CSV table of C-alpha atoms and ligand atoms in Angstrom, one decimal:
chain,number,residue,atom,x,y,z
O,783,MET,CA,-28.9,-5.3,27.6
O,784,ASP,CA,-28.8,-1.7,27.2
O,785,ASP,CA,-25.0,-1.8,27.3
O,786,LEU,CA,-24.9,-4.3,24.5
O,787,PHE,CA,-27.4,-2.4,22.4
O,788,ASP,CA,-25.5,1.0,22.8
O,789,SER,CA,-22.3,-0.6,21.6
O,790,ILE,CA,-23.7,-2.1,18.4
O,791,ASP,CA,-23.9,0.2,15.2
O,792,MET,CA,-26.6,0.2,12.5
O,793,ASN,CA,-24.9,-2.7,10.8
O,794,GLY,CA,-24.6,-4.9,13.9
O,795,ALA,CA,-20.8,-4.1,14.3
O,796,PRO,CA,-19.3,-2.9,17.5
O,797,ALA,CA,-19.1,0.9,17.7
O,798,ARG,CA,-15.6,2.0,16.8
O,799,GLU,CA,-13.5,4.8,17.9
O,800,GLY,CA,-10.1,5.9,16.7
O,801,ILE,CA,-8.2,6.9,20.0
O,802,ALA,CA,-4.7,7.3,18.7
O,803,GLU,CA,-2.8,6.8,15.3
O,804,GLY,CA,-3.2,3.1,14.6
O,805,ALA,CA,-5.2,2.5,17.8
O,806,VAL,CA,-8.9,1.5,17.5
O,807,LEU,CA,-11.4,1.0,20.4
O,808,LEU,CA,-14.1,-1.5,19.7
O,809,HIS,CA,-16.9,-0.8,22.3
O,810,GLY,CA,-18.5,-4.0,23.6
O,811,LYS,CA,-16.8,-6.1,20.9
O,812,ALA,CA,-16.2,-8.9,23.6
O,813,LEU,CA,-19.7,-9.0,25.0
O,814,PRO,CA,-21.0,-11.8,22.9
O,815,TYR,CA,-18.0,-13.9,24.1
O,816,GLU,CA,-18.0,-12.9,27.9
O,817,THR,CA,-19.3,-16.2,29.2
O,818,ALA,CA,-16.8,-18.2,27.1
O,819,LEU,CA,-14.0,-15.9,27.9
O,820,LEU,CA,-14.5,-16.0,31.7
O,821,ALA,CA,-14.9,-19.9,31.7
O,822,ALA,CA,-11.6,-20.0,29.8
O,823,VAL,CA,-9.8,-17.8,32.2
O,824,ASP,CA,-10.9,-20.0,35.1
O,825,VAL,CA,-9.5,-23.1,33.4
O,826,ILE,CA,-6.2,-21.3,32.8
O,827,ALA,CA,-6.0,-20.0,36.3
O,828,ALA,CA,-6.6,-23.5,37.7
O,829,GLN,CA,-3.5,-24.7,35.9
O,830,ALA,CA,-1.4,-21.5,36.1
O,831,PRO,CA,-2.7,-19.5,39.1
O,832,PHE,CA,-2.5,-15.7,39.2
O,833,ARG,CA,0.5,-14.4,41.1
O,834,ARG,CA,2.0,-11.2,41.8
O,835,MET,CA,5.3,-10.9,40.1
O,836,VAL,CA,8.4,-9.1,41.3
O,837,THR,CA,10.0,-6.2,39.0
O,838,PRO,CA,13.7,-6.0,38.4
O,839,SER,CA,13.9,-3.4,41.0
O,840,GLY,CA,12.2,-5.6,43.6
O,841,TYR,CA,8.7,-4.0,43.5
O,842,VAL,CA,5.9,-6.4,44.1
O,843,MET,CA,3.5,-5.6,41.3
O,844,SER,CA,-0.2,-4.9,42.6
O,845,VAL,CA,-1.6,-6.5,39.5
O,846,ALA,CA,-1.8,-10.4,39.5
O,847,MET,CA,-0.9,-12.0,36.4
O,848,THR,CA,-1.0,-15.4,34.4
O,849,ASN,CA,-0.6,-16.3,30.8
O,850,CYS,CA,-1.7,-18.8,28.1
O,851,GLY,CA,-0.1,-19.6,24.7
O,852,ARG,CA,3.3,-20.7,23.6
O,853,ALA,CA,4.9,-18.1,25.7
O,854,GLY,CA,4.0,-15.9,28.7
O,855,TRP,CA,5.3,-12.6,29.9
O,856,VAL,CA,7.1,-12.9,33.2
O,857,THR,CA,9.2,-10.6,35.4
O,858,ASP,CA,11.5,-11.3,38.2
O,859,ARG,CA,14.8,-9.8,39.7
O,860,THR,CA,16.5,-10.8,36.6
O,861,GLY,CA,14.3,-8.9,34.2
O,862,TYR,CA,11.3,-9.0,32.0
O,863,ARG,CA,11.1,-11.8,29.3
O,864,TYR,CA,8.8,-14.2,27.3
O,865,ASP,CA,9.1,-17.5,28.8
O,866,ARG,CA,7.7,-20.8,27.2
O,867,GLN,CA,7.3,-22.1,30.8
O,868,ASP,CA,5.5,-21.1,33.8
O,869,PRO,CA,8.4,-20.3,36.2
O,870,ASP,CA,6.3,-21.3,39.2
O,871,SER,CA,5.4,-24.8,38.0
O,872,GLY,CA,8.2,-25.4,35.4
O,873,ARG,CA,5.4,-26.5,33.0
O,874,PRO,CA,4.3,-25.1,29.7
O,875,TRP,CA,1.7,-22.3,30.0
O,876,PRO,CA,-1.9,-23.6,29.2
O,877,ALA,CA,-2.8,-23.6,25.5
O,878,MET,CA,-4.6,-20.4,24.0
O,879,PRO,CA,-8.3,-21.3,24.0
O,880,PRO,CA,-10.1,-21.1,20.5
O,881,VAL,CA,-12.3,-18.3,21.6
O,882,PHE,CA,-9.3,-16.0,22.6
O,883,ARG,CA,-7.7,-16.6,19.3
O,884,VAL,CA,-11.0,-16.0,17.3
O,885,LEU,CA,-11.7,-12.7,19.1
O,886,ALA,CA,-8.2,-11.4,18.9
O,887,ALA,CA,-8.0,-12.2,15.2
O,888,GLU,CA,-11.4,-10.8,14.4
O,889,ALA,CA,-10.9,-7.5,16.5
O,890,ALA,CA,-7.3,-7.0,14.9
O,891,LEU,CA,-9.0,-7.4,11.3
O,892,GLU,CA,-11.7,-5.0,12.1
O,893,ALA,CA,-9.0,-2.5,13.1
O,894,GLY,CA,-7.2,-3.1,9.8
O,895,TYR,CA,-4.7,-5.8,10.7
O,896,GLY,CA,-5.3,-8.7,9.0
O,897,GLY,CA,-3.7,-12.2,9.8
O,898,PHE,CA,-3.0,-11.5,13.5
O,899,ALA,CA,-2.0,-14.8,15.1
O,900,PRO,CA,-1.1,-14.2,18.7
O,901,ASP,CA,1.2,-16.8,20.3
O,902,SER,CA,0.9,-15.3,23.8
O,903,CYS,CA,-1.9,-13.8,26.0
O,904,LEU,CA,-1.0,-12.1,29.4
O,905,ILE,CA,-3.9,-12.2,31.8
O,906,ASN,CA,-4.0,-9.3,34.3
O,907,ARG,CA,-6.3,-9.3,37.3
O,908,TYR,CA,-6.8,-6.1,39.1
O,909,LEU,CA,-8.5,-6.0,42.5
O,910,PRO,CA,-9.7,-2.6,43.8
O,911,GLY,CA,-6.6,-0.6,44.6
O,912,ALA,CA,-4.4,-2.3,41.9
O,913,ARG,CA,-2.8,-0.2,39.2
O,914,LEU,CA,-0.2,-0.5,36.4
O,915,SER,CA,2.1,2.5,36.0
O,916,LEU,CA,3.1,4.0,32.8
O,917,HIS,CA,5.2,1.6,30.6
O,918,GLN,CA,5.9,0.6,26.9
O,919,ASP,CA,5.4,-3.1,25.7
O,920,LYS,CA,8.7,-3.7,24.0
O,921,ASP,CA,9.6,-7.2,25.0
O,922,GLU,CA,8.1,-8.6,21.7
O,923,ARG,CA,10.1,-9.5,18.7
O,924,ASP,CA,8.1,-7.8,16.0
O,925,PHE,CA,6.5,-4.4,16.6
O,926,SER,CA,4.8,-4.6,13.2
O,927,GLN,CA,2.2,-6.9,14.9
O,928,PRO,CA,-0.5,-5.2,16.9
O,929,ILE,CA,-1.4,-5.8,20.5
O,930,VAL,CA,-5.2,-6.5,21.2
O,931,SER,CA,-6.4,-5.9,24.6
O,932,VAL,CA,-9.9,-7.0,26.1
O,933,SER,CA,-11.2,-5.5,29.3
O,934,LEU,CA,-13.6,-7.5,31.5
O,935,GLY,CA,-15.3,-6.7,34.9
O,936,LEU,CA,-14.8,-3.5,36.8
O,937,PRO,CA,-14.1,-0.2,34.7
O,938,ALA,CA,-10.7,1.3,34.7
O,939,ALA,CA,-9.2,4.7,33.7
O,940,PHE,CA,-6.6,3.8,31.1
O,941,GLN,CA,-4.0,6.4,30.3
O,942,PHE,CA,-1.8,6.6,27.2
O,943,GLY,CA,0.8,9.0,26.0
O,944,GLY,CA,3.3,8.8,23.2
O,945,VAL,CA,6.5,7.2,22.2
O,946,LYS,CA,8.5,9.4,24.6
O,947,ARG,CA,7.7,9.0,28.4
O,948,LYS,CA,7.3,12.8,28.7
O,949,ASP,CA,4.8,13.0,26.0
O,950,ALA,CA,1.3,14.3,27.0
O,951,VAL,CA,-0.9,11.6,28.3
O,952,LYS,CA,-4.7,11.2,27.6
O,953,ARG,CA,-7.2,9.4,29.7
O,954,TYR,CA,-9.9,7.0,28.6
O,955,PRO,CA,-12.4,4.7,30.4
O,956,LEU,CA,-12.3,1.0,29.6
O,957,ARG,CA,-15.4,-0.9,30.3
O,958,HIS,CA,-16.5,-4.4,30.5
O,959,GLY,CA,-16.4,-5.7,26.9
O,960,ASP,CA,-14.2,-3.1,25.4
O,961,VAL,CA,-11.5,-4.4,23.0
O,962,VAL,CA,-8.6,-2.0,21.9
O,963,VAL,CA,-6.2,-2.9,19.1
O,964,TRP,CA,-2.9,-1.1,19.2
O,965,GLY,CA,-0.8,-1.0,16.0
O,966,GLY,CA,1.2,1.3,13.8
O,967,PRO,CA,2.6,4.3,15.6
O,968,SER,CA,0.7,3.6,18.7
O,969,ARG,CA,2.2,0.1,19.2
O,970,LEU,CA,5.0,1.7,21.1
O,971,PHE,CA,3.0,4.4,23.0
O,972,HIS,CA,3.4,4.5,26.8
O,973,HIS,CA,0.3,3.4,28.8
O,974,GLY,CA,-0.9,2.5,32.1
O,975,VAL,CA,-4.0,1.8,34.3
O,976,LEU,CA,-4.8,4.2,37.1
O,977,THR,CA,-5.9,2.8,40.6
O,978,VAL,CA,-9.0,0.5,40.1
O,979,LYS,CA,-12.0,1.8,42.2
O,980,ASP,CA,-13.9,-0.3,44.4
O,981,GLY,CA,-17.1,-1.6,43.0
O,982,THR,CA,-19.0,-4.8,42.1
O,983,HIS,CA,-19.4,-6.1,38.5
O,984,PRO,CA,-22.5,-8.5,38.0
O,985,LEU,CA,-20.3,-11.2,36.5
O,986,LEU,CA,-17.0,-10.9,38.0
O,987,GLY,CA,-17.6,-9.2,41.5
O,988,ARG,CA,-14.7,-7.1,42.8
O,989,GLN,CA,-12.3,-7.5,40.0
O,990,ARG,CA,-11.2,-6.3,36.5
O,991,ILE,CA,-9.6,-8.8,34.1
O,992,ASN,CA,-7.7,-7.6,31.1
O,993,LEU,CA,-6.4,-9.9,28.2
O,994,THR,CA,-3.5,-8.7,26.0
O,995,PHE,CA,-2.8,-10.8,23.0
O,996,ARG,CA,0.7,-10.5,21.6
O,997,ALA,CA,2.8,-11.9,18.7
O,998,ALA,CA,5.8,-12.2,21.1
O,999,LEU,CA,8.1,-14.9,19.7
Z,1440,MD3,C1,-0.8,0.4,24.1
Z,1440,MD3,N1,-2.3,-3.9,30.1
Z,1440,MD3,O1,-0.6,-5.9,30.0
Z,1440,MD3,S1,-4.5,-2.8,28.3
Z,1440,MD3,C2,-0.2,-4.8,29.5
Z,1440,MD3,O2,-5.4,-3.0,31.3
Z,1440,MD3,C3,-1.0,-3.6,29.8
Z,1440,MD3,O3,-4.1,-4.5,31.9
Z,1440,MD3,C4,-3.1,-2.9,30.6
Z,1440,MD3,O4,-0.6,-2.6,29.6
Z,1440,MD3,C5,-4.4,-3.4,31.3
Z,1440,MD3,O5,1.0,-4.5,29.1
Z,1440,MD3,C6,-3.7,-2.0,29.5
Z,1440,MD3,C7,-4.2,-1.8,26.8
Z,1440,MD3,C8,-2.9,-1.7,26.3
Z,1440,MD3,C9,-2.3,-2.8,26.2
Z,1440,MD3,C10,-1.0,-3.0,25.4
Z,1440,MD3,C11,-0.6,-1.9,24.7
Z,1440,MD3,C12,-2.4,-0.6,25.5
Z,1440,MD3,C13,-1.4,-0.6,24.8
Z,1440,MD3,C14,0.6,-1.9,23.9
Z,1440,MD3,C15,1.0,-0.7,23.3
Z,1440,MD3,C16,0.3,0.5,23.4
Z,1441,FE,FE1,1.2,-2.7,28.5
């Protein structure tokens, strides 16, 4: 409850913090939705289980992933892409739950991006020891649309740099309930997640879940 209170400002809105040009961190924005979000993740994962995908270079990712929405981000030996079907089952990805859409659109609007209508949500699961190396999200069609990310469970040190891979990198803690909207110049910034440390979260146990909402198609 203290966490929730700390993250709410005098007007009842989540504390916002500009962390890069076009990028806004909304502290605790997802907390009112936590139960509904986690229930929805369980329903999605029952239909499209988390799996560790293979990169084009043959590396098995430490982060386990699944998707919902009209398209899902996948990687295999042939490359990265958005696919309307789950390659493991051949079926369409589970539909995007209303609570996902509502939270993503609300957060985007609060950050100054009205009308955000994601058609894809990549769901990342980090067990302690998992990490995501520095990369850009550039498989989407329209970079004028932001990406909205929601962090749940164990905290992580998030790192982001600039448009060039060699640009200086900053570190930021992302905690349970934090929502970040990445638009404008920051949309193509390099970013990654340092190795998640062991710990136990009251709701999620030994894991971190991250949702990233994208207008992909
Ligand atoms: C900055 N996920 O799924 S969320 C990803 O915590 C991804 O699982 C991380 O990077 C995670 O692609 C980081 C924050 C994030 C997401 C997308 C961005 C930051 C971003 C896109 C552009 C710039
Ligand atoms: Fe990314």
